[in-house]
Amino acid sequence: MAFLSQPRALQIPELLLRIFQFSEPEDNCTNARVCKNWSNEALAVLWRSVMFDVVLELLGPTTRRAIGDLIFVRCPEPADWSRFNHYAWRIHHLEVSWDSYHPSIFQHIASIRSRTELFPNLETLDFDDDLGNVHLFTHAKLKSLVLQSSVNAGDCPHTKTALLHLPLQTRHLETLNLGYLLIPKEVSHSDLASVLQGLPALKTLWLPGDWLVSQIADALAWHPVLECLVSTIIHRAHATTWDVFSTSLDPHSFPSLKQLDIAVPFARAALLLSQTHRPRHLVSFTLKCYWGEESVHSYARFIDVICSNYPELESLSVQGNDAEQYPAALQRMTFLELRPITRLSGLTQLELTHPLQLDLDLRHITEIAKALPSIEVLYLNDSPRISSVPNLTMSALVTLVSLCPKLDVLGMYVNACTTMPRISDDATLANLSIFSVGRSPITDPRSVAHFLESILPKACLLYSHTEDRVHSRLWDLVKRMIHQSEES
């Protein structure tokens, strides 16, 4: 009767599912008890993405021992498995966390379900545990797999076997993230290259920075649908291993690659992006670099190469803000070295970081803004590690009002100690949602707050992150003033 008395719209499963996706978990627990129709859709939302700890509660009572890991109070019984099956098919995303489970838990599961799929509709698996157990969760329908280790993977004896079996178990995998997996020495470059060649549907791949060597890059170059390739830096020691990627690619390499995110020095990046058979279709490029004995020339050479060879680039991020090893060898980046960026008229995102503040003034900001009319995200080194008084002032925001109407996120290192500029009543950065001032100096929080609340939208968030206690306190005061003004 309750079902018949409902409006017809609330009897349509697709509409119910959409509504429940915006509901709180507590509300969906209640919705699941209304009727069978509501129950199916509410449970679909509740169980779509879960932690493995929650799933274990279906198999019987568990307890956490003094050392922190979970263990079954008793072995799961047939009735427990029946309850488990009622929910397991609804799970599409599962997270398994390291050091949370006693080995006997996986032994119990393997003894009962070693030949059948635990989660038949599982599409995404985040696995941070002994890789010897990952086979219990993988199957042919899996689309996304994140493997990481909170301890050295070499301490897990089955890591190599688990990696080598991935193509057999997950042949249709589209996303593989090994970026934070400490791959043991027993796994050779040829082993990993063989694994990646056995995953023909791979579209997105994350690797540790020191594993993107030429042998693996050459193997990836023939992937027909690989669109995104990312390398990570786990330890500073990896920053000394620069023989990564390949500078002698074959014709037609990386036919589908659009996004490349690598950790190499500027000179190496310039070399691989200027080779004859470089990836041709990049629209997004990120370079992560620990500063070593590199000069402004190598940075400028890289900027010139990427702007010359990839005029259609939409996103460019150059991340190199570590000045701990060679601070004396560093030089400021001037607008002369950065000017090639103005050729990339289609840029929507630009992020530049450097240990020293960029040598920019209002004229340079105006030229950049005029050249990048579609820019939405603009970070111009808002937090240099070694800095002096910046040439830029808050007047730069007034310049951006008319030249960058699509600006959504802005980060700049500015001198907020000067007199605030005057603006017209309708001169606002209407679409700005985040403004980061980073380590910018400030003296008069009241005048800064008054200016910012007149030029920034009410919903815009102001961020600062400076170790200077005085400036940090003053920027916090600016935030409170703006917030109080909005409330009133």
XYZ file of C-alpha atoms in Angstrom:
488
model
C 0.000 0.000 0.000
C 2.907 2.338 0.813
C 4.301 1.715 -2.649
C 0.942 2.341 -4.392
C 0.443 5.621 -2.509
C 3.763 7.043 -3.759
C 3.846 9.524 -6.644
C 4.572 7.726 -9.898
C 7.891 9.580 -10.282
C 9.164 7.940 -7.063
C 8.505 4.505 -8.526
C 10.979 4.951 -11.378
C 14.277 3.166 -10.464
C 16.523 5.500 -12.479
C 15.039 8.587 -10.819
C 15.241 7.035 -7.356
C 18.891 6.162 -7.925
C 19.647 9.744 -8.925
C 17.887 11.116 -5.834
C 19.593 8.675 -3.464
C 23.012 9.642 -4.844
C 22.516 13.066 -3.249
C 21.262 11.644 0.068
C 23.303 11.070 3.227
C 24.196 7.438 4.092
C 21.969 7.596 7.182
C 19.016 8.664 5.019
C 19.651 5.866 2.528
C 19.651 3.345 5.368
C 16.112 4.546 6.083
C 15.185 4.606 2.382
C 16.254 0.980 2.051
C 13.502 -0.013 4.522
C 10.605 1.756 2.751
C 9.802 -0.888 0.139
C 11.514 -3.366 -2.169
C 11.764 -0.860 -5.038
C 13.386 1.774 -2.843
C 15.544 -0.819 -1.115
C 17.269 -1.929 -4.325
C 18.247 1.592 -5.334
C 19.217 2.786 -1.835
C 21.402 -0.289 -1.291
C 22.977 0.226 -4.708
C 24.194 3.652 -3.549
C 25.185 2.550 -0.041
C 27.254 -0.412 -1.213
C 28.686 0.937 -4.456
C 31.940 2.094 -2.786
C 33.024 0.555 0.539
C 35.998 -0.326 2.713
C 36.896 -3.993 3.115
C 36.425 -3.666 6.894
C 32.715 -3.031 6.290
C 32.424 -6.049 4.021
C 33.985 -8.327 6.635
C 31.135 -7.554 9.026
C 28.853 -9.471 6.650
C 30.853 -12.644 7.208
C 30.575 -12.667 10.962
C 31.795 -10.845 14.060
C 35.330 -9.457 13.981
C 37.554 -8.004 16.658
C 40.631 -5.812 16.512
C 43.550 -7.248 18.437
C 45.918 -5.216 20.593
C 48.403 -4.921 17.724
C 45.673 -3.397 15.567
C 44.684 -6.036 13.005
C 41.208 -7.470 12.471
C 40.490 -11.133 13.057
C 37.310 -13.236 12.868
C 35.824 -14.123 16.259
C 34.635 -17.347 14.604
C 34.915 -18.847 11.143
C 32.275 -17.675 8.623
C 29.371 -20.104 8.268
C 27.119 -20.848 5.237
C 24.502 -18.376 6.501
C 27.185 -15.700 6.684
C 28.218 -16.348 3.083
C 24.580 -16.120 2.005
C 24.272 -12.668 3.607
C 27.609 -11.673 2.042
C 26.406 -12.648 -1.455
C 23.286 -10.493 -1.034
C 25.487 -7.389 -0.907
C 28.738 -8.334 -2.665
C 27.341 -8.034 -6.202
C 26.416 -4.402 -5.517
C 30.039 -3.382 -4.802
C 31.803 -1.570 -7.660
C 34.640 0.129 -5.728
C 36.561 -1.539 -2.891
C 39.417 -0.269 -0.683
C 41.688 -2.765 1.089
C 44.066 -1.098 3.578
C 47.460 -2.301 4.758
C 47.983 -3.684 8.289
C 44.277 -3.913 9.081
C 43.705 -7.643 8.668
C 45.063 -10.806 10.272
C 46.355 -13.282 7.636
C 43.744 -15.821 8.752
C 41.007 -13.616 7.268
C 42.364 -14.076 3.750
C 42.991 -17.764 4.464
C 39.327 -18.269 5.430
C 38.159 -16.487 2.272
C 40.540 -18.397 0.012
C 39.507 -21.762 1.435
C 35.846 -21.123 0.556
C 35.917 -18.826 -2.492
C 39.247 -19.424 -4.222
C 37.541 -20.501 -7.470
C 34.714 -17.971 -7.623
C 34.626 -14.189 -7.831
C 34.157 -12.490 -4.475
C 32.781 -9.290 -6.007
C 31.445 -10.129 -9.483
C 30.737 -6.494 -10.463
C 33.865 -4.937 -8.965
C 35.307 -2.306 -11.342
C 37.741 -0.358 -9.135
C 40.108 -1.812 -6.534
C 42.437 0.202 -4.250
C 44.722 -2.410 -2.698
C 47.275 -1.584 0.007
C 48.201 -4.969 1.449
C 50.353 -8.028 0.779
C 50.021 -8.479 -2.995
C 49.873 -12.215 -2.446
C 46.173 -11.731 -1.631
C 45.212 -9.433 -4.498
C 44.176 -12.383 -6.712
C 41.156 -12.907 -4.429
C 39.696 -9.607 -5.675
C 40.780 -9.337 -9.322
C 38.846 -10.638 -12.317
C 38.199 -9.891 -15.980
C 35.637 -7.115 -15.324
C 38.060 -4.999 -13.289
C 38.693 -1.626 -14.993
C 40.834 0.254 -12.455
C 43.505 -1.074 -10.095
C 45.639 0.846 -7.581
C 48.460 -1.153 -5.985
C 50.536 0.447 -3.269
C 52.484 -0.620 -0.220
C 52.811 1.030 3.161
C 55.908 -1.108 3.699
C 58.609 -2.201 1.282
C 57.045 -4.540 -1.246
C 60.202 -6.663 -0.937
C 58.906 -7.734 2.474
C 55.933 -9.326 0.686
C 57.288 -12.484 -0.978
C 54.475 -12.768 -3.521
C 54.818 -9.323 -5.095
C 56.592 -10.513 -8.255
C 54.134 -13.379 -8.814
C 51.159 -11.072 -8.298
C 52.466 -8.557 -10.850
C 53.305 -11.204 -13.450
C 49.789 -12.673 -13.196
C 47.983 -9.357 -13.710
C 47.524 -9.820 -17.511
C 45.914 -13.224 -16.915
C 43.467 -11.917 -14.308
C 42.725 -8.368 -15.490
C 43.219 -8.336 -19.246
C 40.624 -5.574 -19.754
C 42.205 -3.218 -17.210
C 42.005 0.444 -18.305
C 43.713 2.170 -15.351
C 46.727 0.816 -13.459
C 48.369 2.846 -10.675
C 51.740 1.533 -9.466
C 53.036 5.028 -8.735
C 53.289 4.461 -4.980
C 54.281 0.796 -5.020
C 57.824 0.058 -3.848
C 58.622 -2.517 -6.517
C 61.166 -5.088 -5.226
C 64.490 -5.776 -6.940
C 63.309 -9.263 -7.928
C 61.063 -7.628 -10.525
C 63.177 -6.670 -13.541
C 62.448 -3.974 -16.108
C 61.729 -6.694 -18.660
C 59.278 -8.328 -16.219
C 57.280 -5.127 -15.867
C 57.482 -4.393 -19.602
C 56.006 -7.838 -20.262
C 53.170 -7.206 -17.791
C 52.294 -3.870 -19.419
C 52.363 -5.365 -22.911
C 49.790 -7.901 -21.691
C 47.291 -5.142 -20.856
C 46.188 -3.915 -24.312
C 43.180 -1.917 -23.010
C 45.341 0.267 -20.739
C 44.427 3.967 -21.015
C 46.000 5.405 -17.839
C 49.237 4.265 -16.191
C 51.081 5.517 -13.096
C 54.654 4.309 -12.477
C 57.357 5.131 -9.903
C 59.660 7.732 -11.445
C 62.710 5.481 -11.619
C 60.768 2.737 -13.434
C 59.920 4.762 -16.514
C 63.189 3.650 -18.133
C 63.737 3.380 -21.878
C 62.876 -0.337 -21.982
C 59.487 0.219 -20.382
C 58.822 3.419 -22.330
C 59.540 1.581 -25.586
C 57.090 -1.160 -24.584
C 54.415 1.417 -23.769
C 54.995 3.269 -27.032
C 53.018 0.602 -28.902
C 49.952 0.683 -26.668
C 47.162 1.667 -29.060
C 44.885 3.419 -26.524
C 47.259 4.691 -23.822
C 46.164 8.290 -23.173
C 47.729 9.214 -19.819
C 51.200 8.350 -18.494
C 52.303 9.562 -15.053
C 55.541 8.974 -13.146
C 55.986 9.770 -9.460
C 58.919 10.544 -7.168
C 58.769 8.487 -3.968
C 62.235 9.214 -2.540
C 64.778 11.946 -3.146
C 67.224 9.168 -4.117
C 65.154 8.638 -7.255
C 66.035 12.175 -8.324
C 69.563 10.982 -9.141
C 68.268 8.315 -11.536
C 67.685 10.367 -14.661
C 67.974 7.737 -17.400
C 64.205 7.619 -17.770
C 61.885 7.628 -20.725
C 63.281 7.089 -24.201
C 65.024 9.618 -26.439
C 65.045 7.314 -29.465
C 61.393 6.459 -30.066
C 60.248 4.704 -33.238
C 57.844 6.285 -35.735
C 54.181 6.307 -34.699
C 55.057 5.871 -31.001
C 52.356 6.685 -28.445
C 49.582 7.175 -31.023
C 46.935 8.084 -28.404
C 48.991 9.751 -25.643
C 47.413 13.056 -24.579
C 48.636 13.560 -21.006
C 52.272 13.112 -19.940
C 53.437 13.682 -16.368
C 57.114 12.855 -15.764
C 59.879 13.462 -13.217
C 63.099 14.384 -15.051
C 65.500 17.354 -15.247
C 64.730 20.192 -17.645
C 67.507 19.205 -20.065
C 66.233 15.624 -20.295
C 62.651 16.822 -20.816
C 63.775 19.150 -23.610
C 65.640 16.279 -25.272
C 62.735 13.834 -25.279
C 60.204 16.471 -26.431
C 62.391 17.576 -29.327
C 63.183 14.103 -30.704
C 61.957 13.295 -34.191
C 59.422 10.662 -33.128
C 58.116 12.362 -29.997
C 54.481 11.901 -28.877
C 52.443 14.038 -31.262
C 49.086 14.550 -29.598
C 49.885 15.900 -26.126
C 47.398 18.382 -24.700
C 48.635 18.189 -21.089
C 52.225 18.089 -19.837
C 53.543 18.107 -16.268
C 57.222 18.186 -15.359
C 58.295 17.442 -11.775
C 61.934 18.257 -11.112
C 64.201 18.341 -8.074
C 66.581 21.239 -8.598
C 70.148 20.098 -9.083
C 73.034 21.766 -10.817
C 70.760 23.216 -13.482
C 70.754 26.752 -14.723
C 68.112 29.172 -15.903
C 69.242 28.238 -19.423
C 68.066 24.612 -19.049
C 64.682 25.789 -17.704
C 64.361 28.324 -20.526
C 65.416 25.744 -23.132
C 62.693 23.359 -21.928
C 60.039 26.118 -22.025
C 61.043 27.054 -25.562
C 61.022 23.424 -26.776
C 57.584 22.547 -25.426
C 56.027 25.798 -26.642
C 57.514 25.322 -30.113
C 56.584 21.657 -30.536
C 53.178 21.616 -28.829
C 51.292 24.788 -29.807
C 47.949 23.069 -29.108
C 48.814 22.416 -25.452
C 45.940 23.061 -23.041
C 47.643 22.376 -19.704
C 51.261 23.003 -18.671
C 52.676 22.480 -15.196
C 56.362 22.934 -14.340
C 56.914 21.872 -10.735
C 60.402 22.536 -9.397
C 60.378 24.231 -6.017
C 63.092 22.419 -4.034
C 66.114 24.576 -3.164
C 67.757 22.536 -0.421
C 70.712 21.082 -2.329
C 72.049 23.825 -4.618
C 70.597 27.197 -3.518
C 73.714 29.135 -4.526
C 73.493 27.933 -8.141
C 69.920 29.142 -8.638
C 68.913 32.163 -10.672
C 65.588 33.958 -10.995
C 63.370 33.209 -13.948
C 62.704 36.404 -15.881
C 59.916 37.127 -18.324
C 62.426 36.763 -21.152
C 62.741 33.040 -20.367
C 58.978 32.663 -19.840
C 57.775 34.641 -22.870
C 57.455 31.522 -25.151
C 54.436 30.532 -23.037
C 52.506 33.375 -24.682
C 52.495 31.277 -27.891
C 50.192 28.740 -26.220
C 46.995 30.673 -26.812
C 44.801 27.658 -26.037
C 46.112 27.126 -22.504
C 43.438 26.653 -19.884
C 45.823 25.690 -17.066
C 49.313 27.034 -16.318
C 51.335 26.288 -13.198
C 54.913 27.476 -12.690
C 56.880 26.843 -9.494
C 60.481 27.765 -8.782
C 62.671 28.009 -5.640
C 63.108 31.740 -6.304
C 60.337 34.253 -6.965
C 59.607 34.927 -10.630
C 60.938 38.260 -11.878
C 57.569 39.546 -13.087
C 55.854 42.919 -12.956
C 52.459 44.274 -14.031
C 53.496 44.676 -17.682
C 54.411 40.993 -17.854
C 51.152 39.886 -16.253
C 49.280 41.988 -18.800
C 51.129 40.338 -21.695
C 50.510 36.853 -20.302
C 46.816 37.593 -19.723
C 46.325 38.982 -23.221
C 48.006 35.921 -24.755
C 45.964 33.398 -22.729
C 42.312 34.487 -23.004
C 40.991 31.001 -22.143
C 43.052 30.536 -18.978
C 41.092 29.025 -16.077
C 43.847 27.942 -13.666
C 46.892 30.195 -13.252
C 49.600 29.576 -10.648
C 52.607 31.885 -10.959
C 54.890 30.642 -8.197
C 52.837 31.895 -5.269
C 55.153 30.262 -2.676
C 58.844 30.664 -3.566
C 61.160 29.148 -0.961
C 63.730 31.953 -1.271
C 62.173 35.356 -1.758
C 62.415 39.093 -1.389
C 59.822 41.860 -1.868
C 57.842 41.012 -5.057
C 57.445 43.436 -7.950
C 53.808 42.451 -8.419
C 51.120 44.237 -6.416
C 47.384 43.734 -6.010
C 46.942 45.816 -9.178
C 47.560 42.577 -11.071
C 44.077 41.408 -10.027
C 42.495 44.475 -11.610
C 44.351 43.733 -14.851
C 43.039 40.153 -14.892
C 39.395 41.239 -14.533
C 38.880 42.173 -18.173
C 41.578 39.999 -19.772
C 40.836 36.623 -18.147
C 37.048 36.301 -17.726
C 37.198 32.498 -17.328
C 39.714 32.517 -14.472
C 38.679 30.023 -11.785
C 41.865 29.442 -9.726
C 44.638 32.004 -9.233
C 47.908 31.812 -7.313
C 50.394 34.715 -7.241
C 53.207 36.016 -5.065
C 52.264 39.684 -4.602
C 53.303 42.623 -2.492
C 50.248 43.299 -0.332
C 52.100 45.983 1.624
C 51.457 48.721 -0.935
C 48.406 50.980 -1.302
C 45.447 49.042 -2.653
C 44.287 50.070 -6.160
C 40.934 51.652 -6.885
C 38.404 49.697 -8.898
C 34.987 50.316 -10.389
C 31.930 48.785 -8.774
C 31.456 46.169 -11.482
C 35.159 45.163 -11.787
C 35.205 41.678 -10.251
C 36.773 38.330 -11.005
C 33.290 36.879 -11.235
C 34.246 33.218 -11.787
C 37.172 32.992 -9.347
C 36.697 30.247 -6.748
C 40.222 30.109 -5.249
C 42.829 32.839 -4.745
C 46.141 31.701 -3.250
C 48.531 34.376 -2.014
C 51.010 31.772 -0.777
C 53.901 33.467 1.017
C 52.988 37.004 -0.035
C 54.009 39.744 2.456
C 51.330 41.941 4.071
C 51.186 44.824 6.574
C 47.663 46.293 6.636
C 45.045 43.493 6.758
C 42.086 45.904 6.923
C 42.820 47.645 3.594
C 43.655 44.303 1.924
C 40.407 42.758 3.158
C 38.403 45.759 1.923
C 40.000 45.505 -1.532
C 39.619 41.739 -1.845
C 35.963 41.687 -0.818
C 35.272 44.282 -3.538
C 37.007 42.382 -6.349
C 36.487 38.716 -5.379
C 33.154 36.858 -5.495
C 31.648 36.042 -2.120
C 32.187 32.315 -2.612
C 35.896 32.716 -3.443
C 38.263 31.009 -0.979
C 41.449 32.799 0.098
C 44.509 30.629 0.820
C 47.880 31.518 2.326
C 50.692 29.204 3.384
C 53.668 30.999 4.842
C 56.075 30.047 7.621
C 56.390 33.739 8.601
C 54.292 33.984 11.778
C 53.550 37.687 11.368
C 52.357 37.391 7.760
C 50.463 34.188 8.565
C 48.593 35.920 11.404
C 47.787 38.949 9.231
C 46.444 36.833 6.353
C 44.302 34.879 8.825
C 42.941 38.221 9.984
C 42.093 39.155 6.372
C 40.147 35.892 5.993
C 38.178 36.559 9.184
C 37.363 40.115 8.118
C 36.079 38.957 4.740
C 34.071 36.169 6.362
C 32.515 38.527 8.922
C 31.626 40.991 6.164
C 29.873 38.229 4.190
C 27.872 37.157 7.245
C 26.706 40.694 7.922
